[in-house]
XYZ file of C-alpha atoms in Angstrom:
598
model
C 0.000 0.000 0.000
C 2.910 2.352 0.613
C 3.698 2.149 -3.100
C 0.131 2.918 -4.222
C -1.130 6.189 -5.616
C -4.637 7.457 -4.887
C -5.682 6.424 -8.394
C -4.472 2.882 -7.770
C -6.285 2.704 -4.449
C -9.572 3.945 -5.893
C -9.234 1.438 -8.721
C -9.002 -1.409 -6.219
C -12.301 -0.245 -4.736
C -14.149 -0.886 -8.005
C -15.895 -3.980 -9.314
C -16.957 -3.444 -12.925
C -19.308 -5.511 -15.117
C -17.491 -7.333 -17.927
C -19.732 -5.840 -20.602
C -18.677 -2.296 -19.685
C -14.908 -2.672 -19.431
C -12.090 -4.054 -21.546
C -8.941 -5.807 -20.409
C -7.031 -2.667 -21.307
C -9.260 -0.637 -18.995
C -8.644 -3.078 -16.138
C -4.974 -2.162 -16.342
C -5.458 1.530 -17.118
C -7.764 2.164 -14.142
C -6.152 -0.364 -11.715
C -9.498 -2.152 -11.256
C -9.774 -4.488 -8.279
C -12.497 -6.762 -9.567
C -14.624 -7.679 -12.579
C -17.965 -9.463 -12.442
C -20.524 -11.060 -14.655
C -24.005 -10.007 -13.689
C -26.584 -12.769 -13.992
C -26.954 -13.522 -17.697
C -23.750 -11.753 -18.727
C -21.551 -14.308 -20.458
C -18.907 -14.594 -23.180
C -19.284 -16.148 -26.653
C -20.921 -19.580 -26.438
C -21.021 -19.532 -22.636
C -18.817 -22.612 -22.142
C -16.167 -23.064 -19.433
C -13.396 -22.581 -22.002
C -14.999 -19.289 -23.131
C -15.068 -18.097 -19.533
C -11.449 -19.085 -18.968
C -10.317 -17.237 -22.070
C -12.194 -14.099 -21.028
C -11.087 -14.101 -17.380
C -7.543 -14.870 -18.433
C -7.428 -11.684 -20.489
C -8.593 -9.576 -17.532
C -6.159 -11.319 -15.200
C -3.160 -10.799 -17.472
C -3.994 -7.112 -17.850
C -4.266 -6.657 -14.081
C -0.856 -8.180 -13.325
C 1.015 -6.325 -16.085
C 3.178 -3.765 -14.295
C 5.087 -0.696 -15.408
C 6.057 2.661 -13.950
C 2.392 3.644 -13.478
C 0.799 0.261 -12.733
C 1.293 -2.275 -9.946
C 0.795 -6.001 -10.418
C -2.382 -6.614 -8.388
C -4.538 -9.502 -9.686
C -8.264 -8.976 -10.084
C -10.938 -11.021 -8.350
C -13.598 -12.295 -10.753
C -17.075 -12.667 -9.232
C -20.425 -14.207 -10.225
C -23.853 -14.995 -8.768
C -23.383 -18.767 -8.395
C -26.387 -19.155 -6.096
C -27.547 -22.695 -6.951
C -24.612 -24.164 -8.781
C -22.534 -22.249 -11.325
C -25.864 -21.211 -12.767
C -24.680 -18.659 -15.336
C -22.867 -21.180 -17.482
C -24.257 -23.536 -20.102
C -24.098 -27.184 -19.080
C -23.563 -26.525 -15.376
C -25.171 -28.668 -12.697
C -28.120 -26.648 -11.354
C -29.173 -27.423 -7.784
C -32.480 -26.676 -6.060
C -32.765 -23.086 -4.889
C -32.190 -22.447 -1.184
C -35.830 -22.853 -0.153
C -35.693 -26.466 -1.337
C -32.362 -27.163 0.320
C -33.779 -25.745 3.542
C -36.608 -28.283 3.375
C -34.068 -31.101 2.985
C -32.745 -30.449 6.524
C -29.509 -32.208 5.577
C -26.190 -30.616 6.532
C -24.110 -33.309 4.821
C -26.035 -32.748 1.604
C -25.248 -29.027 1.805
C -21.559 -29.871 2.030
C -21.772 -31.988 -1.107
C -23.751 -29.325 -2.996
C -21.243 -26.643 -2.012
C -18.289 -28.819 -2.994
C -19.725 -29.456 -6.465
C -20.548 -25.781 -6.934
C -16.996 -24.860 -5.927
C -15.476 -27.314 -8.409
C -17.675 -26.071 -11.257
C -16.851 -22.445 -10.426
C -13.111 -23.188 -10.349
C -13.408 -24.997 -13.675
C -14.245 -21.629 -15.247
C -11.448 -19.638 -13.599
C -13.792 -17.747 -11.268
C -12.521 -16.680 -7.832
C -15.539 -15.401 -5.956
C -19.260 -16.102 -5.679
C -21.989 -13.883 -4.254
C -23.380 -16.676 -2.118
C -24.726 -17.884 0.198
C -27.744 -15.688 0.747
C -28.446 -15.905 4.489
C -31.635 -13.815 4.456
C -34.524 -14.914 6.667
C -37.603 -14.418 4.476
C -40.555 -13.351 6.606
C -43.182 -12.592 3.965
C -43.916 -14.688 0.890
C -44.829 -11.636 -1.180
C -41.065 -11.065 -1.386
C -39.695 -12.042 -4.788
C -36.501 -13.413 -3.246
C -38.208 -15.849 -0.859
C -36.697 -18.811 -2.697
C -33.197 -17.519 -1.931
C -33.845 -18.106 1.767
C -33.278 -21.474 3.451
C -35.792 -20.731 6.205
C -37.593 -17.993 8.115
C -35.660 -18.836 11.309
C -31.903 -18.693 12.008
C -31.607 -22.345 13.064
C -31.271 -23.955 9.609
C -29.536 -20.951 8.048
C -26.827 -20.837 10.716
C -26.011 -24.516 10.342
C -25.917 -24.375 6.543
C -23.858 -21.181 6.443
C -20.907 -22.788 8.201
C -20.975 -25.818 5.915
C -21.131 -23.716 2.750
C -18.291 -21.377 3.721
C -16.037 -24.200 4.865
C -16.593 -26.167 1.651
C -16.076 -23.180 -0.633
C -13.034 -21.811 1.192
C -11.610 -25.258 1.858
C -7.927 -25.087 0.947
C -6.569 -21.560 0.716
C -4.264 -20.622 -0.866
C -4.164 -23.700 -3.124
C -7.806 -24.389 -3.920
C -11.279 -23.082 -3.184
C -13.217 -19.921 -3.912
C -14.246 -16.886 -1.864
C -17.773 -16.952 -0.448
C -19.789 -13.718 -0.449
C -22.379 -13.501 2.327
C -25.480 -11.437 1.517
C -27.250 -9.145 2.205
C -26.299 -6.997 5.206
C -28.841 -6.732 6.720
C -32.573 -7.449 7.129
C -33.618 -7.727 3.480
C -35.849 -10.690 4.303
C -37.857 -8.666 6.812
C -39.134 -5.717 4.790
C -42.708 -4.619 5.427
C -45.196 -6.151 2.963
C -42.333 -8.246 1.578
C -41.265 -5.456 -0.763
C -37.894 -6.049 -2.380
C -35.457 -3.239 -1.586
C -38.003 -2.096 0.996
C -37.827 -1.135 4.668
C -37.328 -3.439 7.654
C -38.817 -1.850 10.758
C -37.300 -3.378 13.883
C -35.381 -2.223 16.926
C -31.731 -3.322 17.095
C -32.197 -6.192 19.592
C -34.914 -7.726 17.380
C -32.830 -7.269 14.235
C -29.797 -8.754 15.969
C -31.583 -11.832 17.285
C -33.017 -12.730 13.854
C -31.498 -11.219 10.725
C -28.016 -10.532 12.142
C -27.613 -14.026 13.624
C -26.531 -15.791 10.379
C -23.881 -13.125 9.764
C -22.383 -13.785 13.186
C -22.169 -17.437 12.242
C -20.674 -16.578 8.838
C -17.951 -14.402 10.373
C -17.155 -17.122 12.901
C -16.841 -19.551 9.975
C -14.330 -17.391 8.129
C -16.420 -15.268 5.754
C -14.178 -12.768 3.959
C -16.719 -10.718 1.991
C -20.182 -9.395 2.781
C -22.558 -7.731 0.332
C -24.660 -4.842 1.627
C -28.438 -4.939 1.268
C -30.422 -2.825 -1.158
C -33.042 -2.506 1.583
C -33.402 -0.012 4.433
C -33.555 -0.310 8.202
C -36.054 1.943 9.939
C -36.072 4.298 6.963
C -32.327 4.520 6.346
C -30.756 2.684 3.433
C -28.246 0.015 4.406
C -25.722 1.168 1.808
C -25.374 4.476 3.597
C -25.706 3.156 7.152
C -22.491 3.778 9.094
C -23.958 2.311 12.276
C -24.761 -0.989 10.551
C -21.647 -1.314 8.400
C -18.855 0.254 10.448
C -20.081 0.259 14.044
C -21.854 -3.098 14.051
C -20.472 -5.313 11.280
C -16.847 -4.227 11.317
C -16.381 -3.100 14.923
C -18.824 -5.020 17.114
C -18.875 -8.252 15.078
C -15.166 -7.925 14.245
C -15.586 -8.570 10.532
C -12.114 -8.134 9.019
C -12.962 -8.771 5.381
C -14.402 -6.243 2.965
C -17.935 -5.029 2.265
C -19.206 -5.029 -1.317
C -22.081 -2.911 -2.577
C -24.935 -4.482 -4.514
C -25.427 -3.715 -8.197
C -25.790 0.077 -8.603
C -27.288 0.239 -5.102
C -25.491 3.446 -4.122
C -27.355 5.240 -6.926
C -30.482 5.219 -4.741
C -28.954 6.904 -1.710
C -29.501 10.313 -3.271
C -30.502 11.890 -6.561
C -26.958 13.296 -6.638
C -24.399 10.588 -7.467
C -21.547 12.683 -6.075
C -23.306 12.806 -2.709
C -24.195 9.093 -2.899
C -20.529 8.177 -3.337
C -19.471 10.204 -0.298
C -22.246 8.755 1.870
C -21.527 5.125 0.945
C -17.732 5.313 1.253
C -17.976 7.035 4.640
C -20.576 4.486 5.773
C -18.005 1.734 5.275
C -18.566 0.218 1.826
C -15.154 -0.953 0.604
C -15.727 -2.200 -2.936
C -18.358 -0.855 -5.340
C -20.274 -2.959 -7.860
C -20.838 -0.409 -10.609
C -21.612 -1.664 -14.107
C -22.084 1.696 -15.800
C -20.932 4.851 -14.014
C -17.654 3.529 -12.635
C -15.492 6.146 -14.366
C -17.680 8.810 -12.802
C -17.103 7.125 -9.439
C -13.333 7.456 -9.900
C -13.594 11.142 -10.684
C -15.962 11.918 -7.823
C -14.071 9.934 -5.182
C -10.855 11.726 -6.169
C -12.697 14.986 -5.600
C -14.065 13.863 -2.206
C -10.552 13.020 -1.009
C -9.101 16.274 -2.293
C -11.844 18.284 -0.585
C -11.598 16.302 2.651
C -15.210 15.040 2.571
C -13.761 11.505 2.523
C -10.680 11.007 4.691
C -7.640 9.225 3.305
C -7.796 6.889 6.297
C -11.154 5.594 5.024
C -9.673 4.899 1.584
C -6.712 3.128 3.152
C -8.980 1.021 5.349
C -11.011 -0.107 2.319
C -7.939 -0.951 0.240
C -6.231 -2.733 3.127
C -9.295 -4.931 3.570
C -9.489 -5.727 -0.149
C -5.791 -6.532 -0.480
C -5.840 -8.580 2.727
C -8.572 -10.798 1.279
C -6.601 -11.191 -1.947
C -3.502 -12.163 0.034
C -5.382 -14.597 2.280
C -6.977 -16.201 -0.779
C -3.493 -16.622 -2.245
C -4.336 -14.563 -5.308
C -0.835 -13.103 -5.679
C 0.631 -16.612 -5.823
C -1.833 -18.085 -8.303
C -1.040 -18.700 -11.940
C -3.244 -17.264 -14.662
C -6.752 -18.825 -14.752
C -6.187 -21.041 -17.806
C -3.211 -22.730 -16.110
C -4.851 -23.509 -12.780
C -5.273 -27.108 -11.675
C -9.087 -27.150 -11.875
C -9.467 -25.082 -15.055
C -11.739 -26.733 -17.631
C -11.958 -29.743 -15.334
C -13.908 -32.635 -16.803
C -16.071 -32.858 -13.699
C -17.999 -29.759 -14.853
C -21.615 -30.852 -15.404
C -20.588 -34.490 -14.955
C -22.893 -37.395 -14.145
C -21.280 -37.587 -10.716
C -22.230 -33.986 -10.002
C -25.715 -34.445 -11.421
C -26.309 -37.431 -9.161
C -25.696 -35.171 -6.160
C -28.155 -32.644 -7.575
C -30.649 -35.474 -8.107
C -30.218 -36.473 -4.463
C -30.819 -32.844 -3.458
C -34.047 -32.789 -5.466
C -35.574 -35.872 -3.905
C -34.552 -34.828 -0.394
C -36.048 -31.351 -0.815
C -39.524 -32.472 -1.927
C -42.268 -32.089 0.687
C -45.314 -34.353 0.541
C -48.308 -32.330 1.745
C -51.117 -34.777 0.932
C -51.400 -38.467 0.041
C -55.058 -39.493 0.090
C -55.631 -43.236 0.324
C -51.909 -43.758 -0.248
C -52.162 -43.109 -3.967
C -48.404 -42.624 -3.851
C -46.057 -44.268 -4.569
C -47.158 -44.921 -8.138
C -46.640 -48.274 -9.796
C -44.012 -48.081 -12.546
C -46.283 -50.057 -14.870
C -49.301 -47.783 -14.303
C -50.834 -45.820 -17.152
C -49.929 -42.268 -16.202
C -50.889 -39.049 -17.888
C -48.285 -36.300 -17.357
C -49.339 -32.723 -18.000
C -49.206 -29.155 -16.705
C -47.208 -26.207 -18.015
C -44.171 -27.058 -15.884
C -44.034 -30.790 -16.634
C -41.521 -30.449 -19.447
C -40.010 -27.028 -18.786
C -36.466 -26.998 -17.434
C -36.400 -23.204 -17.362
C -39.338 -22.953 -14.954
C -37.982 -25.925 -13.025
C -34.686 -24.107 -12.402
C -36.195 -20.674 -11.693
C -34.434 -17.316 -11.631
C -30.665 -16.831 -11.693
C -30.295 -19.579 -14.287
C -28.493 -18.668 -17.546
C -30.217 -15.280 -17.311
C -31.086 -13.010 -14.391
C -34.817 -13.686 -14.613
C -34.304 -17.293 -15.644
C -35.485 -18.811 -18.913
C -38.453 -20.706 -20.332
C -38.309 -24.111 -22.001
C -35.603 -26.741 -22.353
C -33.315 -25.324 -25.029
C -30.945 -23.288 -22.850
C -30.578 -25.734 -19.930
C -28.043 -28.150 -21.357
C -27.920 -31.809 -20.256
C -30.692 -31.401 -17.686
C -33.772 -33.569 -17.229
C -37.301 -32.212 -16.950
C -39.793 -33.826 -14.587
C -41.573 -35.431 -17.545
C -38.293 -36.764 -18.928
C -37.494 -38.235 -15.529
C -40.877 -39.978 -15.360
C -40.565 -41.305 -18.909
C -37.285 -43.046 -18.014
C -39.002 -45.013 -15.240
C -42.618 -45.504 -16.376
C -42.964 -47.107 -19.806
C -46.725 -46.484 -19.919
C -46.527 -42.772 -19.103
C -47.754 -40.310 -21.713
C -47.097 -36.572 -21.892
C -50.059 -34.504 -23.090
C -49.656 -30.744 -23.195
C -53.323 -29.877 -23.710
C -55.506 -32.346 -21.827
C -58.729 -30.710 -22.969
C -58.138 -32.154 -26.433
C -57.885 -35.685 -25.064
C -60.947 -37.851 -25.774
C -60.400 -41.044 -23.792
C -59.479 -40.687 -20.111
C -60.352 -44.265 -19.195
C -56.911 -45.353 -20.418
C -55.213 -43.546 -17.501
C -54.851 -44.780 -13.928
C -53.646 -41.406 -12.629
C -52.326 -38.036 -13.752
C -49.206 -36.191 -12.615
C -49.909 -32.483 -13.082
C -46.889 -30.178 -12.753
C -48.031 -26.620 -12.111
C -46.920 -23.370 -10.481
C -44.878 -20.277 -11.131
C -42.771 -19.040 -14.017
C -39.173 -18.009 -13.447
C -38.420 -14.661 -11.785
C -35.758 -12.936 -9.717
C -35.565 -10.155 -7.133
C -38.219 -7.408 -7.285
C -39.768 -8.774 -10.457
C -40.893 -11.704 -8.331
C -42.718 -9.542 -5.783
C -46.439 -10.064 -5.244
C -48.110 -6.690 -4.874
C -51.651 -5.520 -5.542
C -50.909 -2.067 -6.950
C -48.128 0.350 -6.083
C -49.796 1.968 -3.074
C -47.938 -0.213 -0.553
C -44.675 0.386 -2.403
C -45.165 4.132 -2.412
C -46.275 4.086 1.227
C -43.153 2.162 2.212
C -40.930 4.301 0.000
C -42.245 7.493 1.535
C -40.715 6.433 4.865
C -37.272 5.775 3.357
C -34.517 8.347 3.068
C -33.387 8.059 -0.546
C -34.627 7.213 -4.018
C -37.463 4.741 -4.730
C -36.874 1.990 -7.287
C -40.261 0.912 -8.681
C -40.160 -2.527 -10.328
C -43.079 -4.291 -12.015
C -44.131 -7.197 -9.754
C -44.811 -10.834 -10.686
C -48.478 -10.674 -9.767
C -51.149 -9.330 -7.453
C -51.954 -12.301 -5.232
C -50.438 -15.379 -3.600
C -53.619 -17.339 -4.367
C -52.528 -19.747 -7.078
C -56.017 -20.107 -8.572
C -55.987 -16.370 -9.292
C -52.286 -16.021 -10.055
C -52.262 -18.934 -12.523
C -55.887 -20.011 -13.151
C -54.793 -22.420 -15.893
C -53.369 -24.736 -13.231
C -56.616 -25.343 -11.387
C -58.481 -25.629 -14.688
C -56.194 -28.487 -15.721
C -56.628 -30.297 -12.396
C -60.397 -29.778 -12.412
C -60.743 -31.019 -15.989
C -59.005 -34.270 -15.097
C -60.900 -34.877 -11.861
C -64.191 -34.145 -13.684
C -63.196 -37.011 -15.960
C -62.494 -39.300 -12.994
C -58.724 -39.222 -13.259
C -57.050 -38.963 -9.824
C -54.460 -36.176 -9.805
C -51.028 -36.046 -8.194
C -50.072 -32.366 -8.203
C -46.443 -31.248 -8.243
C -46.060 -27.556 -7.438
C -43.080 -25.683 -8.860
C -42.731 -22.444 -6.902
C -40.289 -20.162 -5.184
C -42.486 -19.832 -2.086
C -45.542 -21.264 -0.357
C -48.697 -20.196 -2.203
C -52.379 -20.241 -1.277
C -53.415 -23.611 -2.725
C -56.835 -24.368 -1.211
C -58.542 -25.147 -4.542
C -55.695 -27.175 -6.017
C -55.025 -29.087 -2.804
C -58.670 -30.056 -2.313
C -58.996 -31.355 -5.863
C -55.777 -33.391 -5.738
C -55.355 -36.903 -4.418
C -51.713 -36.125 -3.607
C -49.822 -32.859 -3.468
C -46.059 -32.261 -3.545
C -44.183 -29.008 -2.937
C -41.201 -29.341 -5.297
C -39.936 -25.749 -4.956
C -37.453 -24.925 -7.759
C -35.634 -28.255 -8.111
C -33.036 -27.325 -10.738
C -31.712 -29.324 -13.665
C -32.222 -32.875 -12.387
C -35.951 -33.527 -12.641
C -35.562 -37.280 -12.297
C -35.202 -36.649 -8.568
C -38.973 -36.105 -8.582
C -39.670 -39.419 -10.279
C -37.409 -41.149 -7.736
C -39.966 -40.461 -5.005
C -43.153 -40.561 -7.111
C -42.505 -44.242 -7.810
C -41.143 -45.096 -4.372
C -37.503 -45.716 -5.268
C -36.854 -43.295 -2.412
C -39.144 -42.044 0.351
C -39.953 -38.399 0.922
C -37.594 -36.648 3.322
C -38.412 -32.940 3.045
C -39.917 -30.972 5.925
C -41.255 -27.444 5.565
C -38.687 -24.828 6.539
C -41.463 -22.211 6.350
C -45.023 -22.489 7.702
C -47.540 -22.852 4.847
C -50.284 -20.214 5.065
C -54.004 -20.680 4.519
C -54.443 -17.196 3.065
C -52.734 -13.821 2.857
C -53.910 -12.770 6.300
C -51.892 -15.696 7.670
C -48.631 -14.022 6.700
C -46.306 -12.268 9.155
C -47.127 -8.731 10.240
C -45.229 -5.963 11.991
C -46.563 -4.330 15.146
C -44.896 -1.737 17.335
C -41.612 -2.153 15.455
C -41.525 -5.781 16.560
C -41.816 -8.771 14.262
C -44.527 -11.182 15.324
C -46.385 -13.791 13.273
C -50.135 -13.393 13.161
C -51.739 -16.071 15.315
C -55.323 -15.347 14.306
C -55.280 -18.064 11.652
C -53.315 -21.269 12.073
C -51.028 -22.189 9.169
C -52.352 -24.712 6.699
C -49.221 -26.745 7.413
C -46.880 -26.031 10.307
C -43.144 -25.469 10.071
C -41.575 -28.938 10.007
C -44.549 -30.662 8.337
C -43.890 -33.322 5.723
C -45.439 -36.740 5.103
C -43.577 -39.960 4.343
C -44.595 -43.329 2.925
C -43.329 -45.194 5.974
C -45.662 -43.172 8.205
């Protein structure tokens, strides 16, 4: 650091999106990190394409001369359920499904595979795990949460960090814990909204997983887009500096979320000063990063940001790079795990298949209709029966996910998994055109949500709640079009109930498989079904569903969230204290899950 100029220090504080910077600019501006936002990929999106791209950034960053020091970049991605950006990767169930599995050893295996597939592409750093405690299912990021209580999240967090950061400086990747803090507790479940709690309540719930993460060796933490009691977390010195860094003794560095500082003020110059002084160390800025450099220079020159604050940020960043062994690593293409043949391998997919079957929760099994006989005549239908994109959900190939099977390479849809086991199964997309239902013993109907991510997954009936919440927040309001207006599945996706009803009207018993990123209000669909399975967002290995449908394996999953009867059953906030409404009992309690052997 004694050799570094102010320009070099400010450059280390930047993480720039690959699409907005060249390798030459990495060197010219001394950039500390490059990322691929979800869906941002090179060429044909293969591991070799990623290695070639990252290699060029790396080589530029370590090329030294009289004006440039050799400081390697960190390359980061959102690998939140496998290395999900990259074609052919093994895609695991999203966190909500893994939470239902209640299996710490499974989490270790999932994290190990993810780490290997990330290293195969030359990537150093992942923005995972998300340790949010989702408290309201209207939140579009509910599926990124393992549970609404710290118990499961704390246990999983340690396992994930230890598996990812397993052999520094020789192997492993850097885990990025997110989001600091309280994003799962916003009122009305609004993404980027406001969590209204006193500090003791915040600390006992939403802060608890971060304590565990720091104890387990977490080296990076991403700040939350949300606010706490009206003040945005990205500008919150008390939360970032006083609590996270000082009280919790976090010695790593704090990363901003994508463009999040832009919403601190309508003046970007002021936003930069606020966020740096609050304690943000590295800034994820895809577009206005050159403006950031200019403005931060000005802040230092004018004394509105002290040089000590710059030095603290850079020291933290460089310390993480040193601890990770970055200065001793060879270029990405020459690393031991680069382009490793295990990427997307059958061995990895078998672990994902295990994760699928262990995450499924059996909610109903009338007259023991399950398990199905492999020789039975089974009709398979529903919009999500043969749709790998919907099965994988958001943060898969693209930010909002994809639709259909074309872009999810080497995966298996639920229908494809059934067809491999049941010779007499038949897939019919439009059951209303079928004339003879007497030929079927039962129907497996795969229904539920489309893919979504972040605020575009919010459930919100109009913008009045958003505006009401935003009016209490100091800063800019980011209005995003929501997924829908209601959690009631029959209203959100009426085609699902229509399909079930059509089959039951024709005397075909229905086994419903729900693909969703959260518990939904399912009264109509549940009542009409002989059996009902919450499959969450199972990922690329749909045959894990058929494994339990036909009894090769028993159900293991237990709800890591209580399942509500209706919207009024959801958590509410009273007197700045979180408390679940107890006026209406949940439809299914936390921990519920049937098994064949019971």
